[in-house]
Every structure is written in structure tokens, then in C-alpha cells.
Amino acid sequence: MGIGIIVVDMINDFVTGELGISRAKDIIPNIKKLLDFARTKGISIIYACDSHSRDDAEVKLWGPHAIAGSKGAEIVEELKPREGDVLVKKNRYSPFFGTDLDRLMRDLGITELVLVGVSTDICILHTAADAFYRGYEIFVPSDCVEAFTREDHERALEYMKRVYGAKVMSSDELIKSLGG
Ligand code: ZN
């Protein structure tokens, strides 16, 4: 199937740690439900996670987070990858920057990307921009992404709809549209 789900930055530092988004815990069960469904359908799952050195531009701006090899850079326990999932380490907001992600998606025949994780207005938004530039269809289940505030979250969803043509719906609606 030509669909891939990109799980963005669901790592300890963004959920409970250094740059923890308290609202991120609420989306874990929704993401888990979507991934469990995807696995029954053979839909590709890609984890895109921050992995920084101490002199990365993002660390200078935000302070130390997701330092490569640290506990904070590990995917949260509830969403641990399974065999066959793809892992992409990134050091900017977008996992397309300086990585093999685009080629990987094309090799897998993926033309539609579902974006989940944090945060709606930063890494998800920049991933959507890069996906749009490269011609992918974008889906964002609104209960599988979060931001520091509700306003940041909602503004980013509206922006992605308007500017990148992202299709925004609930995870249940998405699962139904995929034959669940
Ligand atoms: Zn970062």
C-alpha cells in the first residue's frame, strides 16, 4: 500500500523530559491504536526522532534535548518500534533534512504520508512543508498530534490544511477511510 505513517519525536525528552509537552501523553493511546491498525494492514511505519549533538543549531536555540545516545532520545515505552519499522534520526525539525527519508519513501512506493507526534506547530508543520514540496499527499489525524498549547496546535492544523492541502481528521475517521 502506498501509505506511510511517520511518528515524529515521540521520545522521552518531548513527552516527559527536558522539553516535555504535557499534552503529548494524551495522544499516546490514539497513536498506539493507529499503529496497531496499520500493522494489521501492512502499512509502513517510520519513526523520525531528534538525535542531537551538543553543538547542533536546535540545541543552541532550545537548550540540550534528545542528545544522541541518551535516555531522553529514546522512543517512549508505549510506542516502541517493532521489527520491520523504519527508524530515521534527524537533527532538524523536518526528517527530510539531511536524511535518506525521501528516497526510502519512494523505494517503498509511498505517496501518502500520515503525520503523528509532536509538536503540531514545529516538527509536524515542517515535515508537512517538506512532504508537500516533494509531492506527497498529507494526512494529519488531529488527535494524534499535539503542541505546547491548544492554540499552537489548532493554528498549525489550520495552516497545514490551507497551505499544504493536508487532510485533517480524527484517527477513527482515518482508520475507517483505510478500511478499518
Ligand atoms: Zn531538536
mmCIF file of C-alpha atoms and ligand atoms in Angstrom:
data_model
loop_
_atom_site.group_PDB
_atom_site.id
_atom_site.type_symbol
_atom_site.label_atom_id
_atom_site.label_comp_id
_atom_site.label_asym_id
_atom_site.label_seq_id
_atom_site.Cartn_x
_atom_site.Cartn_y
_atom_site.Cartn_z
ATOM 1 C CA MET A 1 0.000 0.000 0.000
ATOM 2 C CA GLY A 2 1.296 3.494 -0.799
ATOM 3 C CA ILE A 3 0.786 4.875 2.662
ATOM 4 C CA GLY A 4 3.367 5.540 5.354
ATOM 5 C CA ILE A 5 2.863 6.752 8.906
ATOM 6 C CA ILE A 6 5.627 8.985 10.234
ATOM 7 C CA VAL A 7 5.830 9.052 14.030
ATOM 8 C CA VAL A 8 7.624 12.299 14.839
ATOM 9 C CA ASP A 9 9.590 12.860 18.057
ATOM 10 C CA MET A 10 7.600 10.649 20.429
ATOM 11 C CA ILE A 11 10.732 10.393 22.557
ATOM 12 C CA ASN A 12 11.184 10.753 26.318
ATOM 13 C CA ASP A 13 12.534 14.317 26.208
ATOM 14 C CA PHE A 14 9.450 15.620 24.383
ATOM 15 C CA VAL A 15 6.909 13.698 26.422
ATOM 16 C CA THR A 16 8.221 13.614 29.985
ATOM 17 C CA GLY A 17 11.720 15.113 29.802
ATOM 18 C CA GLU A 18 13.729 18.219 29.000
ATOM 19 C CA LEU A 19 11.262 19.782 26.543
ATOM 20 C CA GLY A 20 8.273 17.776 27.754
ATOM 21 C CA ILE A 21 4.919 18.706 26.254
ATOM 22 C CA SER A 22 2.459 17.750 28.992
ATOM 23 C CA ARG A 23 -0.319 17.352 26.400
ATOM 24 C CA ALA A 24 1.758 14.770 24.485
ATOM 25 C CA LYS A 25 0.812 11.974 26.908
ATOM 26 C CA ASP A 26 -2.833 12.291 25.862
ATOM 27 C CA ILE A 27 -2.130 11.318 22.252
ATOM 28 C CA ILE A 28 -0.134 8.153 23.041
ATOM 29 C CA PRO A 29 -3.216 5.833 23.138
ATOM 30 C CA ASN A 30 -4.523 7.300 19.843
ATOM 31 C CA ILE A 31 -1.168 6.833 18.112
ATOM 32 C CA LYS A 32 -0.911 3.310 19.504
ATOM 33 C CA LYS A 33 -4.380 2.457 18.169
ATOM 34 C CA LEU A 34 -3.445 3.801 14.715
ATOM 35 C CA LEU A 35 -0.126 1.915 14.643
ATOM 36 C CA ASP A 36 -1.784 -1.329 15.780
ATOM 37 C CA PHE A 37 -4.279 -0.921 12.931
ATOM 38 C CA ALA A 38 -1.526 -0.051 10.423
ATOM 39 C CA ARG A 39 0.384 -3.201 11.328
ATOM 40 C CA THR A 40 -2.639 -5.368 10.515
ATOM 41 C CA LYS A 41 -2.818 -3.697 7.082
ATOM 42 C CA GLY A 42 0.891 -3.814 6.228
ATOM 43 C CA ILE A 43 1.123 -0.001 6.217
ATOM 44 C CA SER A 44 4.719 1.220 6.604
ATOM 45 C CA ILE A 45 5.643 2.838 9.926
ATOM 46 C CA ILE A 46 8.543 5.260 10.083
ATOM 47 C CA TYR A 47 9.873 6.701 13.336
ATOM 48 C CA ALA A 48 11.559 10.078 12.844
ATOM 49 C CA CYS A 49 13.355 11.141 16.002
ATOM 50 C CA ASP A 50 15.555 14.019 17.030
ATOM 51 C CA SER A 51 19.111 12.925 17.721
ATOM 52 C CA HIS A 52 21.373 15.858 18.507
ATOM 53 C CA SER A 53 24.989 16.589 19.159
ATOM 54 C CA ARG A 54 25.628 19.346 21.709
ATOM 55 C CA ASP A 55 26.549 21.890 19.038
ATOM 56 C CA ASP A 56 23.505 21.382 16.766
ATOM 57 C CA ALA A 57 21.619 24.550 15.823
ATOM 58 C CA GLU A 58 18.484 23.281 17.592
ATOM 59 C CA VAL A 59 20.359 22.694 20.844
ATOM 60 C CA LYS A 60 21.747 26.229 20.749
ATOM 61 C CA LEU A 61 18.215 27.559 20.329
ATOM 62 C CA TRP A 62 16.241 25.290 22.686
ATOM 63 C CA GLY A 63 18.870 24.037 25.105
ATOM 64 C CA PRO A 64 20.039 20.420 25.398
ATOM 65 C CA HIS A 65 17.446 17.842 24.334
ATOM 66 C CA ALA A 66 17.401 14.495 22.534
ATOM 67 C CA ILE A 67 21.158 14.156 22.850
ATOM 68 C CA ALA A 68 22.263 11.165 20.760
ATOM 69 C CA GLY A 69 22.566 8.033 22.883
ATOM 70 C CA SER A 70 20.762 9.491 25.923
ATOM 71 C CA LYS A 71 17.622 8.103 27.568
ATOM 72 C CA GLY A 72 15.835 11.297 26.545
ATOM 73 C CA ALA A 73 16.394 10.489 22.865
ATOM 74 C CA GLU A 74 14.707 7.073 23.166
ATOM 75 C CA ILE A 75 11.192 6.431 21.872
ATOM 76 C CA VAL A 76 8.613 6.316 24.695
ATOM 77 C CA GLU A 77 7.982 2.867 26.124
ATOM 78 C CA GLU A 78 4.339 2.676 24.950
ATOM 79 C CA LEU A 79 5.234 3.219 21.283
ATOM 80 C CA LYS A 80 8.404 1.151 20.925
ATOM 81 C CA PRO A 81 9.120 0.217 17.295
ATOM 82 C CA ARG A 82 8.660 -3.338 16.076
ATOM 83 C CA GLU A 83 10.652 -5.387 13.632
ATOM 84 C CA GLY A 84 10.240 -4.033 10.102
ATOM 85 C CA ASP A 85 9.587 -0.428 11.176
ATOM 86 C CA VAL A 86 11.890 2.201 9.715
ATOM 87 C CA LEU A 87 13.939 4.481 12.003
ATOM 88 C CA VAL A 88 15.222 7.856 10.833
ATOM 89 C CA LYS A 89 17.415 10.018 13.045
ATOM 90 C CA LYS A 90 17.087 13.720 12.345
ATOM 91 C CA ASN A 91 18.838 16.809 13.648
ATOM 92 C CA ARG A 92 16.427 19.460 12.393
ATOM 93 C CA TYR A 93 12.651 19.842 12.711
ATOM 94 C CA SER A 94 11.993 18.048 9.419
ATOM 95 C CA PRO A 95 13.078 14.415 8.967
ATOM 96 C CA PHE A 96 13.583 15.132 5.243
ATOM 97 C CA PHE A 97 16.528 17.436 6.018
ATOM 98 C CA GLY A 98 19.896 15.732 5.574
ATOM 99 C CA THR A 99 18.462 12.182 5.670
ATOM 100 C CA ASP A 100 17.506 9.393 3.244
ATOM 101 C CA LEU A 101 13.796 9.657 4.086
ATOM 102 C CA ASP A 102 12.571 10.765 0.653
ATOM 103 C CA ARG A 103 14.438 8.006 -1.221
ATOM 104 C CA LEU A 104 13.286 5.477 1.368
ATOM 105 C CA MET A 105 9.640 6.501 0.864
ATOM 106 C CA ARG A 106 9.974 6.315 -2.923
ATOM 107 C CA ASP A 107 11.615 2.865 -2.730
ATOM 108 C CA LEU A 108 8.604 1.709 -0.682
ATOM 109 C CA GLY A 109 6.191 3.223 -3.219
ATOM 110 C CA ILE A 110 4.769 5.605 -0.642
ATOM 111 C CA THR A 111 2.876 8.618 -1.992
ATOM 112 C CA GLU A 112 0.679 9.412 1.025
ATOM 113 C CA LEU A 113 2.069 10.328 4.430
ATOM 114 C CA VAL A 114 0.221 10.300 7.739
ATOM 115 C CA LEU A 115 1.934 12.553 10.287
ATOM 116 C CA VAL A 116 1.607 11.885 14.025
ATOM 117 C CA GLY A 117 3.557 13.040 17.091
ATOM 118 C CA VAL A 118 4.863 16.390 18.323
ATOM 119 C CA SER A 119 4.740 19.197 18.021
ATOM 120 C CA THR A 120 1.961 20.223 15.660
ATOM 121 C CA ASP A 121 3.358 23.709 15.083
ATOM 122 C CA ILE A 122 7.070 22.856 14.820
ATOM 123 C CA CYS A 123 8.293 19.426 13.690
ATOM 124 C CA ILE A 124 4.952 18.254 12.283
ATOM 125 C CA LEU A 125 4.480 21.542 10.420
ATOM 126 C CA HIS A 126 7.993 21.484 8.938
ATOM 127 C CA THR A 127 7.616 17.815 7.987
ATOM 128 C CA ALA A 128 4.356 18.675 6.225
ATOM 129 C CA ALA A 129 6.092 21.504 4.342
ATOM 130 C CA ASP A 130 8.889 19.232 3.138
ATOM 131 C CA ALA A 131 6.396 16.476 2.229
ATOM 132 C CA PHE A 132 4.335 18.996 0.243
ATOM 133 C CA TYR A 133 7.405 20.240 -1.665
ATOM 134 C CA ARG A 134 8.150 16.632 -2.632
ATOM 135 C CA GLY A 135 4.639 15.888 -3.875
ATOM 136 C CA TYR A 136 3.254 13.698 -1.091
ATOM 137 C CA GLU A 137 -0.403 13.734 -0.027
ATOM 138 C CA ILE A 138 -0.551 14.654 3.651
ATOM 139 C CA PHE A 139 -2.911 13.348 6.330
ATOM 140 C CA VAL A 140 -2.889 14.617 9.903
ATOM 141 C CA PRO A 141 -5.102 12.845 12.446
ATOM 142 C CA SER A 142 -5.769 15.728 14.818
ATOM 143 C CA ASP A 143 -5.937 13.549 17.954
ATOM 144 C CA CYS A 144 -2.504 12.042 17.195
ATOM 145 C CA VAL A 145 -0.554 15.335 17.196
ATOM 146 C CA GLU A 146 -0.042 17.888 19.989
ATOM 147 C CA ALA A 147 1.759 21.118 20.843
ATOM 148 C CA PHE A 148 2.695 23.118 23.930
ATOM 149 C CA THR A 149 -0.666 24.907 23.833
ATOM 150 C CA ARG A 150 -4.063 24.239 22.315
ATOM 151 C CA GLU A 151 -3.793 27.480 20.337
ATOM 152 C CA ASP A 152 -0.433 26.478 18.797
ATOM 153 C CA HIS A 153 -1.917 23.094 17.916
ATOM 154 C CA GLU A 154 -5.077 24.431 16.286
ATOM 155 C CA ARG A 155 -3.371 27.230 14.414
ATOM 156 C CA ALA A 156 -0.879 24.768 12.909
ATOM 157 C CA LEU A 157 -3.639 22.367 11.834
ATOM 158 C CA GLU A 158 -5.449 25.192 10.040
ATOM 159 C CA TYR A 159 -2.197 26.335 8.427
ATOM 160 C CA MET A 160 -1.376 22.846 7.119
ATOM 161 C CA LYS A 161 -4.884 22.499 5.683
ATOM 162 C CA ARG A 162 -4.734 25.850 3.938
ATOM 163 C CA VAL A 163 -1.114 25.927 2.779
ATOM 164 C CA TYR A 164 -0.212 22.269 2.157
ATOM 165 C CA GLY A 165 -3.656 20.812 1.429
ATOM 166 C CA ALA A 166 -3.314 18.496 4.431
ATOM 167 C CA LYS A 167 -6.352 16.375 5.189
ATOM 168 C CA VAL A 168 -7.149 16.740 8.874
ATOM 169 C CA MET A 169 -9.485 14.263 10.566
ATOM 170 C CA SER A 170 -9.780 12.146 13.703
ATOM 171 C CA SER A 171 -7.808 8.904 13.989
ATOM 172 C CA ASP A 172 -11.093 6.954 13.948
ATOM 173 C CA GLU A 173 -12.131 8.634 10.691
ATOM 174 C CA LEU A 174 -8.705 7.904 9.203
ATOM 175 C CA ILE A 175 -8.857 4.239 10.243
ATOM 176 C CA LYS A 176 -12.328 3.958 8.739
ATOM 177 C CA SER A 177 -11.166 5.503 5.459
ATOM 178 C CA LEU A 178 -8.350 2.921 5.347
ATOM 179 C CA GLY A 179 -10.826 0.084 5.650
ATOM 180 C CA GLY A 180 -10.840 -0.376 9.438
HETATM 181 ZN ZN ZN B 1 15.539 19.017 18.433
#
